[in-house]
């Protein structure tokens, strides 16, 4: 039996914020037929589950809740002429822009001139966070909590512990408040919270004790969670009575499809290796959104996806020659760089910034060299899970004539 085949100009894999914003921008740029492939029953991505503010301020000049923002992105894309296929999963990425796709009518092949991967991120699981102990019910991620509360109206527990202290961990406080759930503690392995310190007073207002610098976390419970035990920062054994654990943050790219493909994967980000246009190792493939690095806000992803769309539209009109230089990390305090290469041709479309991640707090000079020549430098005082950027234009204007080495100088 012959497999069904279809074709389009651009296929976008993933109908979250980045995928919808990019698809809409491609239609605005008259880039041909654009199809969004979304495995869920509805497009919109993570904001669909976030029934709280703030979304949409920069994109729509309105303060919106997540579901309203997701719906607006979907409607804007459809109005622009994007075809959104929900309940549709991509199972294989093939060289040259062909996709193996499954929908309710079976398997078919979709041949696209360009494919854009926008599959996003997911939180680390309990095993990935090395949380030991029993395996009772009541241990979920923030994303699963949001889905239970906002989409299903289910209250999974009454008095959970939030394990993690990133921005999304504070978002879980708002989600809990929606159904009257009262967290009894926030617990963090590092010596201080990973979100900015300005959020700490919010815990005081909510009467949620904070425990930082904890180690050896263990969940106790026979059928449901009964307690969390850990060693505190002074080496004392502690126990918190609770009926649930929210495993929060430590985002990882949703890259299962990518890892089964022919595309190059970057070891630092866990996402695809790309240039500033979002172009992958196969020039028919691009990527946008949080798949590129964990993890940015919806607003940031929205804007960046539109930048990448401009580059893709230009590439469709005239494929650019990929004369490029690689970006190399020369200090182990830097955890990743994205993009991993800079294309020296094709104009100034694409991402405006190079992004860096850190493994530890840093107070040093961040510098970029090429062939031993200083291209750019700036004092950097920052921590992990902070947005650290270098303007792409600054590096290109300096005329790199070989690989660009990024280092920290104390």
Coordinates of C-alpha atoms in Angstrom, one line a residue:
X1 CA 0.0 0.0 0.0
X2 CA 1.4 3.4 -1.0
X3 CA 1.9 5.9 1.7
X4 CA -0.1 9.1 1.3
X5 CA 2.0 12.2 0.4
X6 CA 1.4 15.9 0.7
X7 CA 3.5 19.0 0.3
X8 CA 3.8 22.5 1.6
X9 CA 6.3 25.4 1.5
X10 CA 7.0 25.4 5.3
X11 CA 6.1 22.8 7.9
X12 CA 6.3 23.9 11.5
X13 CA 6.6 21.1 14.0
X14 CA 4.9 22.3 17.2
X15 CA 2.0 24.7 17.7
X16 CA 3.2 26.6 20.8
X17 CA 4.1 30.2 21.1
X18 CA 7.2 30.1 18.9
X19 CA 5.6 27.9 16.2
X20 CA 2.5 30.0 15.9
X21 CA 4.3 33.3 15.9
X22 CA 6.8 32.1 13.3
X23 CA 4.1 30.6 11.1
X24 CA 2.1 33.8 11.2
X25 CA 5.1 35.9 10.4
X26 CA 5.9 33.7 7.4
X27 CA 2.4 34.2 6.0
X28 CA 2.8 38.0 6.6
X29 CA 6.0 37.8 4.5
X30 CA 4.1 35.9 1.7
X31 CA 6.3 32.8 2.2
X32 CA 3.9 30.3 0.6
X33 CA 1.8 27.6 2.2
X34 CA 2.6 27.2 5.9
X35 CA 1.4 24.2 7.9
X36 CA 1.6 23.8 11.7
X37 CA 1.7 20.2 13.0
X38 CA 0.5 20.0 16.7
X39 CA 0.2 16.7 18.5
X40 CA -2.2 18.0 21.1
X41 CA -6.0 18.5 20.4
X42 CA -5.5 22.2 20.6
X43 CA -2.6 24.5 19.6
X44 CA -1.2 27.1 21.9
X45 CA 1.5 25.3 23.9
X46 CA 2.4 25.7 27.5
X47 CA 0.5 29.1 28.0
X48 CA -2.8 27.1 27.5
X49 CA -2.1 25.6 31.0
X50 CA -1.1 28.8 32.7
X51 CA -4.3 30.5 33.9
X52 CA -2.5 33.4 35.4
X53 CA -0.8 36.7 34.3
X54 CA 1.3 38.1 32.8
X55 CA 1.2 37.3 29.0
X56 CA 0.8 39.4 25.9
X57 CA 2.1 42.8 27.1
X58 CA 4.7 43.2 24.4
X59 CA 3.0 41.3 21.6
X60 CA -0.6 42.6 22.0
X61 CA -0.2 45.6 24.4
X62 CA -2.6 43.8 26.7
X63 CA -2.1 42.0 30.1
X64 CA -3.5 38.5 29.4
X65 CA -3.8 35.2 31.1
X66 CA -2.0 32.2 29.5
X67 CA -5.1 30.6 27.9
X68 CA -6.2 33.9 26.4
X69 CA -2.7 34.5 25.1
X70 CA -2.5 31.0 23.6
X71 CA -5.9 31.4 21.9
X72 CA -4.9 34.8 20.5
X73 CA -1.7 33.3 19.0
X74 CA -3.8 30.6 17.4
X75 CA -6.4 33.0 16.0
X76 CA -3.8 35.4 14.7
X77 CA -2.0 32.5 12.8
X78 CA -5.3 31.1 11.4
X79 CA -6.4 34.6 10.3
X80 CA -3.1 35.1 8.5
X81 CA -3.8 31.9 6.5
X82 CA -1.7 29.3 8.4
X83 CA -3.1 25.7 8.3
X84 CA -3.0 24.3 11.8
X85 CA -3.4 20.5 12.0
X86 CA -4.0 19.4 15.6
X87 CA -3.9 15.8 16.8
X88 CA -1.1 15.3 14.4
X89 CA 2.3 13.9 15.4
X90 CA 5.6 13.9 13.5
X91 CA 7.3 10.6 14.0
X92 CA 10.4 10.9 11.8
X93 CA 12.5 13.7 10.3
X94 CA 14.0 12.7 7.0
X95 CA 16.8 14.4 5.1
X96 CA 15.8 17.3 2.8
X97 CA 12.7 18.4 4.5
X98 CA 10.4 15.3 4.4
X99 CA 8.4 14.3 7.5
X100 CA 6.7 11.1 8.5
X101 CA 3.4 12.2 10.0
X102 CA 0.6 10.4 11.8
X103 CA -3.0 11.7 12.1
X104 CA -6.4 10.0 12.6
X105 CA -6.3 8.8 9.0
X106 CA -3.0 7.0 9.4
X107 CA 0.6 7.7 8.3
X108 CA 1.6 10.0 5.6
X109 CA 4.6 11.8 4.3
X110 CA 4.7 15.6 4.2
X111 CA 7.4 17.1 1.9
X112 CA 8.3 20.7 2.8
X113 CA 10.8 23.1 1.3
X114 CA 11.7 24.1 4.8
X115 CA 10.9 22.5 8.2
X116 CA 11.0 24.4 11.4
X117 CA 11.3 22.5 14.7
X118 CA 9.5 24.2 17.6
X119 CA 9.0 21.4 20.1
X120 CA 9.8 23.4 23.2
X121 CA 11.1 22.2 26.5
X122 CA 9.9 20.1 29.5
X123 CA 10.8 20.1 33.1
X124 CA 13.3 17.5 34.5
X125 CA 11.6 14.5 36.0
X126 CA 12.1 13.2 39.6
X127 CA 14.8 10.6 38.5
X128 CA 16.6 13.4 36.6
X129 CA 16.6 15.5 39.8
X130 CA 17.9 12.5 41.9
X131 CA 15.1 12.6 44.4
X132 CA 15.1 9.3 46.2
X133 CA 12.7 7.5 48.5
X134 CA 9.3 5.8 48.0
X135 CA 7.1 6.0 44.8
X136 CA 3.7 7.1 46.1
X137 CA 1.1 9.1 44.2
X138 CA 1.2 12.9 44.4
X139 CA 4.5 13.7 42.7
X140 CA 4.1 15.8 39.6
X141 CA 5.8 18.6 37.6
X142 CA 4.6 22.2 37.4
X143 CA 3.4 21.5 33.9
X144 CA 1.3 18.6 35.1
X145 CA 0.0 20.6 38.0
X146 CA -1.1 23.4 35.6
X147 CA -2.8 21.0 33.3
X148 CA -4.7 19.4 36.2
X149 CA -5.8 22.7 37.7
X150 CA -6.6 24.8 34.7
X151 CA -7.7 22.3 32.1
X152 CA -9.3 19.6 34.3
X153 CA -10.2 21.5 37.5
X154 CA -8.5 18.7 39.5
X155 CA -6.9 19.5 42.9
X156 CA -4.1 16.9 43.1
X157 CA -3.2 17.6 46.7
X158 CA -3.8 20.1 49.5
X159 CA -0.4 20.9 51.1
X160 CA 2.5 20.3 48.6
X161 CA 6.2 21.0 48.8
X162 CA 7.6 22.9 45.8
X163 CA 10.9 21.3 44.8
X164 CA 12.8 24.0 42.9
X165 CA 13.0 27.8 43.0
X166 CA 13.0 29.0 39.4
X167 CA 10.5 31.4 37.9
X168 CA 8.2 28.5 37.0
X169 CA 8.3 27.4 40.7
X170 CA 6.9 30.8 41.7
X171 CA 4.3 30.3 38.9
X172 CA 3.3 27.1 40.6
X173 CA 2.3 29.2 43.7
X174 CA -0.2 31.1 41.6
X175 CA -1.5 27.8 40.1
X176 CA -2.0 26.4 43.6
X177 CA -3.8 29.5 44.8
X178 CA -6.3 29.1 41.9
X179 CA -7.9 26.1 43.7
X180 CA -7.0 27.0 47.3
X181 CA -4.0 24.7 47.5
X182 CA -1.6 25.9 50.2
X183 CA 2.1 24.9 49.6
X184 CA 3.9 24.2 52.9
X185 CA 7.5 24.9 51.7
X186 CA 9.8 25.6 48.8
X187 CA 13.0 23.5 48.7
X188 CA 16.1 24.2 46.6
X189 CA 19.4 22.3 46.4
X190 CA 21.4 25.4 45.6
X191 CA 22.6 28.0 48.2
X192 CA 20.0 30.6 47.0
X193 CA 16.9 30.6 44.9
X194 CA 17.4 30.3 41.1
X195 CA 14.9 33.0 40.3
X196 CA 15.9 36.6 40.9
X197 CA 16.0 37.5 44.6
X198 CA 13.2 40.1 44.1
X199 CA 10.8 37.1 44.2
X200 CA 11.7 36.1 47.7
X201 CA 9.3 38.5 49.4
X202 CA 6.5 36.8 47.5
X203 CA 7.2 33.6 49.6
X204 CA 6.8 35.7 52.8
X205 CA 3.5 37.1 51.6
X206 CA 2.3 33.6 50.9
X207 CA 3.6 32.3 54.2
X208 CA 5.7 29.6 52.4
X209 CA 9.0 28.7 54.2
X210 CA 12.1 28.5 52.0
X211 CA 14.8 25.9 52.5
X212 CA 18.0 26.4 50.4
X213 CA 21.2 24.4 50.2
X214 CA 19.3 21.1 50.9
X215 CA 20.7 17.6 50.0
X216 CA 19.7 14.0 50.0
X217 CA 16.0 14.6 49.3
X218 CA 13.8 11.6 49.9
X219 CA 10.0 11.3 49.4
X220 CA 8.1 9.1 51.9
X221 CA 4.7 7.6 51.6
X222 CA 3.0 4.2 51.0
X223 CA 0.2 5.0 48.6
X224 CA 0.3 8.8 48.6
X225 CA 3.0 11.3 49.6
X226 CA 3.3 11.7 53.4
X227 CA 6.6 13.6 53.9
X228 CA 9.7 15.0 52.3
X229 CA 13.0 14.4 54.2
X230 CA 16.3 16.1 53.4
X231 CA 19.5 17.3 54.9
X232 CA 19.5 21.1 55.4
X233 CA 22.4 23.5 54.7
X234 CA 23.7 23.0 58.3
X235 CA 23.8 19.2 57.9
X236 CA 20.7 18.6 60.0
X237 CA 18.0 16.0 59.1
X238 CA 14.7 17.7 58.3
X239 CA 11.2 16.3 57.6
X240 CA 8.2 18.2 56.2
X241 CA 4.8 16.6 56.4
X242 CA 3.1 17.0 53.0
X243 CA 0.7 15.3 50.7
X244 CA 2.4 16.2 47.4
X245 CA 5.6 17.2 45.7
X246 CA 5.8 19.6 42.8
X247 CA 9.0 18.9 40.8
X248 CA 9.7 22.2 39.3
X249 CA 12.0 23.6 36.6
X250 CA 15.4 22.5 35.4
X251 CA 14.1 22.6 31.8
X252 CA 15.4 20.3 29.1
X253 CA 14.7 20.6 25.4
X254 CA 11.9 18.3 24.1
X255 CA 14.4 16.7 21.7
X256 CA 13.3 13.0 21.4
X257 CA 12.4 13.5 17.7
X258 CA 15.6 15.4 17.1
X259 CA 17.8 12.6 18.7
X260 CA 16.2 10.0 16.3
X261 CA 17.1 12.1 13.3
X262 CA 20.1 12.9 11.1
X263 CA 20.4 16.4 12.5
X264 CA 23.4 17.5 14.6
X265 CA 22.6 17.9 18.4
X266 CA 24.5 20.4 20.5
X267 CA 25.9 18.9 23.7
X268 CA 25.6 22.2 25.7
X269 CA 22.0 23.0 25.1
X270 CA 20.7 19.5 24.2
X271 CA 18.9 21.1 21.3
X272 CA 19.8 21.3 17.6
X273 CA 23.1 22.9 16.5
X274 CA 22.1 26.1 14.6
X275 CA 23.4 29.3 13.2
X276 CA 21.8 32.7 13.9
X277 CA 19.1 32.0 11.3
X278 CA 18.0 28.9 13.3
X279 CA 19.3 26.8 10.5
X280 CA 20.3 23.2 11.4
X281 CA 23.0 20.9 10.0
X282 CA 20.5 20.0 7.2
X283 CA 19.8 23.3 5.5
X284 CA 16.2 22.3 4.9
X285 CA 15.6 22.3 8.7
X286 CA 15.4 25.3 11.0
X287 CA 14.5 25.6 14.7
X288 CA 13.0 28.2 17.0
X289 CA 11.8 28.7 20.5
X290 CA 12.9 26.9 23.7
X291 CA 14.1 23.8 21.8
X292 CA 17.1 26.0 21.2
X293 CA 18.0 26.4 24.8
X294 CA 16.2 26.2 28.2
X295 CA 14.2 28.3 28.7
X296 CA 12.9 31.7 27.8
X297 CA 9.6 33.5 28.4
X298 CA 6.8 33.3 25.9
X299 CA 7.2 36.9 25.0
X300 CA 10.9 36.4 24.2
X301 CA 10.2 33.2 22.2
X302 CA 7.5 35.1 20.3
X303 CA 9.8 37.9 19.2
X304 CA 12.8 35.6 18.4
X305 CA 10.6 33.3 16.3
X306 CA 9.5 36.3 14.2
X307 CA 13.2 37.1 13.7
X308 CA 13.9 33.6 12.5
X309 CA 10.9 33.7 10.2
X310 CA 12.4 36.7 8.4
X311 CA 15.5 34.7 7.7
X312 CA 13.6 31.7 6.5
X313 CA 11.5 33.8 4.1
X314 CA 14.8 35.3 2.7
X315 CA 16.3 31.8 2.4
X316 CA 13.2 30.6 0.4
X317 CA 13.6 33.5 -2.0
X318 CA 17.4 32.9 -2.4
X319 CA 19.2 30.2 -0.4
X320 CA 22.2 31.7 1.1
X321 CA 25.7 30.2 0.9
X322 CA 26.6 29.0 4.4
X323 CA 30.0 30.6 4.9
X324 CA 30.2 30.5 8.6
X325 CA 32.4 30.4 11.7
X326 CA 31.8 28.2 14.7
X327 CA 31.4 29.5 18.3
X328 CA 33.6 27.6 20.8
X329 CA 33.4 27.7 24.6
X330 CA 36.9 28.1 26.2
X331 CA 35.9 28.2 29.9
X332 CA 34.1 25.4 31.8
X333 CA 32.0 28.0 33.8
X334 CA 30.1 28.5 30.5
X335 CA 27.6 25.7 30.0
X336 CA 26.3 26.5 26.5
X337 CA 26.3 28.9 23.6
X338 CA 23.5 29.3 21.1
X339 CA 23.7 29.7 18.2
X340 CA 26.7 27.5 17.8
X341 CA 27.8 29.1 14.5
X342 CA 27.5 32.5 12.8
X343 CA 26.7 32.7 9.1
X344 CA 28.9 35.4 7.5
X345 CA 26.6 35.9 4.5
X346 CA 22.9 36.5 4.1
X347 CA 22.5 39.9 5.7
X348 CA 21.4 40.8 9.2
X349 CA 18.2 38.8 9.5
X350 CA 17.9 36.1 12.1
X351 CA 18.4 36.1 15.8
X352 CA 19.7 39.4 17.2
X353 CA 21.7 37.8 20.0
X354 CA 24.1 35.0 20.9
X355 CA 23.0 33.4 24.2
X356 CA 25.2 32.0 26.9
X357 CA 24.4 29.8 29.9
X358 CA 26.5 29.4 33.1
X359 CA 27.3 26.5 35.3
X360 CA 28.0 28.7 38.4
X361 CA 27.9 32.3 39.5
X362 CA 30.5 34.4 37.6
X363 CA 32.1 37.8 38.2
X364 CA 34.6 38.2 35.3
X365 CA 35.1 39.7 31.9
X366 CA 33.3 37.9 29.1
X367 CA 35.3 38.1 25.9
X368 CA 35.1 36.8 22.3
X369 CA 38.3 36.2 20.3
X370 CA 38.9 35.1 16.7
X371 CA 42.4 34.1 15.6
X372 CA 43.8 35.6 18.8
X373 CA 42.1 39.0 18.1
X374 CA 39.6 40.5 20.6
X375 CA 36.2 40.9 18.9
X376 CA 34.1 42.0 21.8
X377 CA 34.2 42.1 25.6
X378 CA 32.0 43.1 28.5
X379 CA 32.0 42.8 32.3
X380 CA 29.7 39.9 33.4
X381 CA 28.3 39.5 36.8
X382 CA 25.7 36.8 36.6
X383 CA 24.4 33.4 37.7
X384 CA 22.9 30.3 36.1
X385 CA 19.4 30.6 34.7
X386 CA 19.9 34.2 33.7
X387 CA 19.6 35.7 30.3
X388 CA 23.1 36.4 29.0
X389 CA 23.4 37.8 25.5
X390 CA 26.0 39.1 23.1
X391 CA 24.7 41.1 20.1
X392 CA 25.2 39.1 16.9
X393 CA 25.9 42.4 15.1
X394 CA 28.9 43.2 17.4
X395 CA 30.6 39.9 16.5
X396 CA 29.9 40.2 12.8
X397 CA 31.0 43.8 12.6
X398 CA 34.3 42.9 14.2
X399 CA 34.9 40.6 11.2
X400 CA 35.7 37.1 12.6
X401 CA 38.2 35.3 10.3
X402 CA 38.0 32.0 12.1
X403 CA 36.3 30.2 15.0
X404 CA 35.1 32.6 17.7
X405 CA 36.3 31.6 21.2
X406 CA 34.2 32.7 24.1
X407 CA 36.0 32.9 27.4
X408 CA 35.9 34.4 30.9
X409 CA 38.8 36.5 32.2
X410 CA 39.1 37.0 36.0

